[in-house]
PDB file of C-alpha atoms in Angstrom:
ATOM      1  CA  MET A   1       8.859   1.322  12.078  1.00 45.00           C
ATOM      2  CA  HIS A   2       5.544   0.303  10.560  1.00 45.00           C
ATOM      3  CA  TYR A   3       3.618   1.753   7.642  1.00 46.00           C
ATOM      4  CA  ASN A   4      -0.088   2.042   8.397  1.00 51.00           C
ATOM      5  CA  THR A   5      -1.875   1.524   5.093  1.00 50.00           C
ATOM      6  CA  SER A   6      -5.215   2.742   6.390  1.00 53.00           C
ATOM      7  CA  VAL A   7      -3.929   6.271   7.003  1.00 50.00           C
ATOM      8  CA  HIS A   8      -0.788   6.098   4.839  1.00 50.00           C
ATOM      9  CA  GLU A   9       1.702   7.065   7.517  1.00 51.00           C
ATOM     10  CA  PHE A  10       4.574   5.616   9.464  1.00 48.00           C
ATOM     11  CA  THR A  11       4.245   4.763  13.132  1.00 49.00           C
ATOM     12  CA  GLU A  12       7.005   3.784  15.503  1.00 48.00           C
ATOM     13  CA  SER A  13       7.110   0.487  17.293  1.00 45.00           C
ATOM     14  CA  PRO A  14       7.630   0.725  21.055  1.00 48.00           C
ATOM     15  CA  HIS A  15      11.097  -0.773  20.632  1.00 47.00           C
ATOM     16  CA  MET A  16      12.206   1.726  17.971  1.00 44.00           C
ATOM     17  CA  SER A  17      14.566   4.605  18.633  1.00 43.00           C
ATOM     18  CA  GLU A  18      13.338   8.138  19.122  1.00 45.00           C
ATOM     19  CA  THR A  19      13.814   9.118  15.462  1.00 46.00           C
ATOM     20  CA  LYS A  20      10.642  10.361  13.811  1.00 50.00           C
ATOM     21  CA  ALA A  21       9.310   8.909  10.585  1.00 53.00           C
ATOM     22  CA  PRO A  22       9.475  11.164   7.540  1.00 56.00           C
ATOM     23  CA  LYS A  23       6.263  12.900   6.536  1.00 63.00           C
ATOM     24  CA  ALA A  24       4.757  12.161   3.141  1.00 59.00           C
ATOM     25  CA  ASP A  25       5.915  15.528   1.768  1.00 69.00           C
ATOM     26  CA  GLN A  26       9.492  14.695   2.827  1.00 85.00           C
ATOM     27  CA  LEU A  27       9.587  11.420   0.898  1.00 88.00           C
ATOM     28  CA  SER A  28      11.026  11.208  -2.585  1.00 91.00           C
ATOM     29  CA  ARG A  29       8.775  10.316  -5.498  1.00 88.00           C
ATOM     30  CA  THR A  30      10.313   6.841  -5.609  1.00 90.00           C
ATOM     31  CA  GLU A  31       9.672   6.314  -1.901  1.00 91.00           C
ATOM     32  CA  ARG A  32       6.038   7.421  -2.280  1.00 90.00           C
ATOM     33  CA  LYS A  33       5.613   5.063  -5.253  1.00 89.00           C
ATOM     34  CA  ASP A  34       7.068   2.200  -3.234  1.00 90.00           C
ATOM     35  CA  LEU A  35       4.724   2.946  -0.324  1.00 91.00           C
ATOM     36  CA  THR A  36       1.695   3.025  -2.617  1.00 90.00           C
ATOM     37  CA  ARG A  37       2.708  -0.213  -4.322  1.00 91.00           C
ATOM     38  CA  ASN A  38       3.264  -1.860  -0.939  1.00 93.00           C
ATOM     39  CA  SER A  39      -0.133  -0.622   0.255  1.00 93.00           C
ATOM     40  CA  LEU A  40      -1.784  -2.298  -2.718  1.00 93.00           C
ATOM     41  CA  LEU A  41       0.118  -5.531  -2.095  1.00 92.00           C
ATOM     42  CA  GLN A  42      -0.776  -5.460   1.594  1.00 94.00           C
ATOM     43  CA  ALA A  43      -4.439  -4.869   0.742  1.00 94.00           C
ATOM     44  CA  ALA A  44      -4.430  -7.927  -1.545  1.00 92.00           C
ATOM     45  CA  LEU A  45      -2.700 -10.014   1.137  1.00 93.00           C
ATOM     46  CA  GLN A  46      -5.221  -8.816   3.722  1.00 94.00           C
ATOM     47  CA  LEU A  47      -8.094  -9.978   1.528  1.00 93.00           C
ATOM     48  CA  ILE A  48      -6.384 -13.318   0.899  1.00 93.00           C
ATOM     49  CA  GLY A  49      -5.808 -13.651   4.641  1.00 92.00           C
ATOM     50  CA  GLU A  50      -9.557 -13.293   5.132  1.00 92.00           C
ATOM     51  CA  GLY A  51     -10.075 -16.449   3.094  1.00 90.00           C
ATOM     52  CA  ARG A  52     -10.341 -15.057  -0.426  1.00 87.00           C
ATOM     53  CA  SER A  53      -8.530 -16.762  -3.285  1.00 87.00           C
ATOM     54  CA  PHE A  54      -6.131 -14.733  -5.413  1.00 84.00           C
ATOM     55  CA  THR A  55      -8.121 -15.436  -8.573  1.00 86.00           C
ATOM     56  CA  SER A  56     -11.330 -14.102  -7.001  1.00 87.00           C
ATOM     57  CA  LEU A  57      -9.888 -10.683  -6.124  1.00 88.00           C
ATOM     58  CA  GLY A  58     -10.889  -7.706  -8.230  1.00 89.00           C
ATOM     59  CA  ILE A  59      -8.904  -4.530  -8.762  1.00 90.00           C
ATOM     60  CA  ARG A  60     -11.684  -2.378  -7.319  1.00 92.00           C
ATOM     61  CA  GLU A  61     -11.800  -4.560  -4.230  1.00 92.00           C
ATOM     62  CA  ILE A  62      -8.032  -4.340  -3.706  1.00 92.00           C
ATOM     63  CA  THR A  63      -7.932  -0.582  -4.205  1.00 92.00           C
ATOM     64  CA  ARG A  64     -10.941  -0.096  -1.921  1.00 93.00           C
ATOM     65  CA  GLU A  65      -9.128  -2.069   0.799  1.00 93.00           C
ATOM     66  CA  ALA A  66      -6.044   0.144   0.246  1.00 93.00           C
ATOM     67  CA  GLU A  67      -8.268   3.265   0.250  1.00 93.00           C
ATOM     68  CA  MET A  68      -7.171   4.309  -3.238  1.00 92.00           C
ATOM     69  CA  VAL A  69      -8.855   4.943  -6.557  1.00 91.00           C
ATOM     70  CA  PRO A  70      -8.867   1.986  -8.996  1.00 89.00           C
ATOM     71  CA  ASN A  71      -6.644   3.784 -11.517  1.00 88.00           C
ATOM     72  CA  ALA A  72      -3.845   3.846  -8.911  1.00 86.00           C
ATOM     73  CA  PHE A  73      -3.517   0.099  -9.402  1.00 88.00           C
ATOM     74  CA  TYR A  74      -2.524   0.491 -13.061  1.00 84.00           C
ATOM     75  CA  ARG A  75       0.156   3.049 -12.218  1.00 84.00           C
ATOM     76  CA  HIS A  76       1.976   0.351 -10.271  1.00 83.00           C
ATOM     77  CA  PHE A  77       1.004  -2.918 -12.002  1.00 82.00           C
ATOM     78  CA  ARG A  78       0.363  -3.789 -15.627  1.00 77.00           C
ATOM     79  CA  ASN A  79      -2.399  -6.241 -14.761  1.00 74.00           C
ATOM     80  CA  PRO A  80      -3.807  -8.138 -11.763  1.00 71.00           C
ATOM     81  CA  ASP A  81      -1.477 -11.099 -12.351  1.00 75.00           C
ATOM     82  CA  GLU A  82       1.632  -8.996 -11.836  1.00 75.00           C
TER      83      GLU A  82
END
């Protein structure tokens, strides 16, 4: 199962069983927080993978890549170094 950060939903891999991924409203608060945090981390990794250095990344840039508002970053991380 894969989490698509661009649309914030799960998709099944072709080799996965026939079980359906839970919808966002079926996830617990902790699960939603984990998904959001992972989306932010994946966005930062995506930007780094495009040749950017970690120190050159800005919070607005990371949240834009994750399709979130900048304040979402601070709900999951104390600062950019975390």
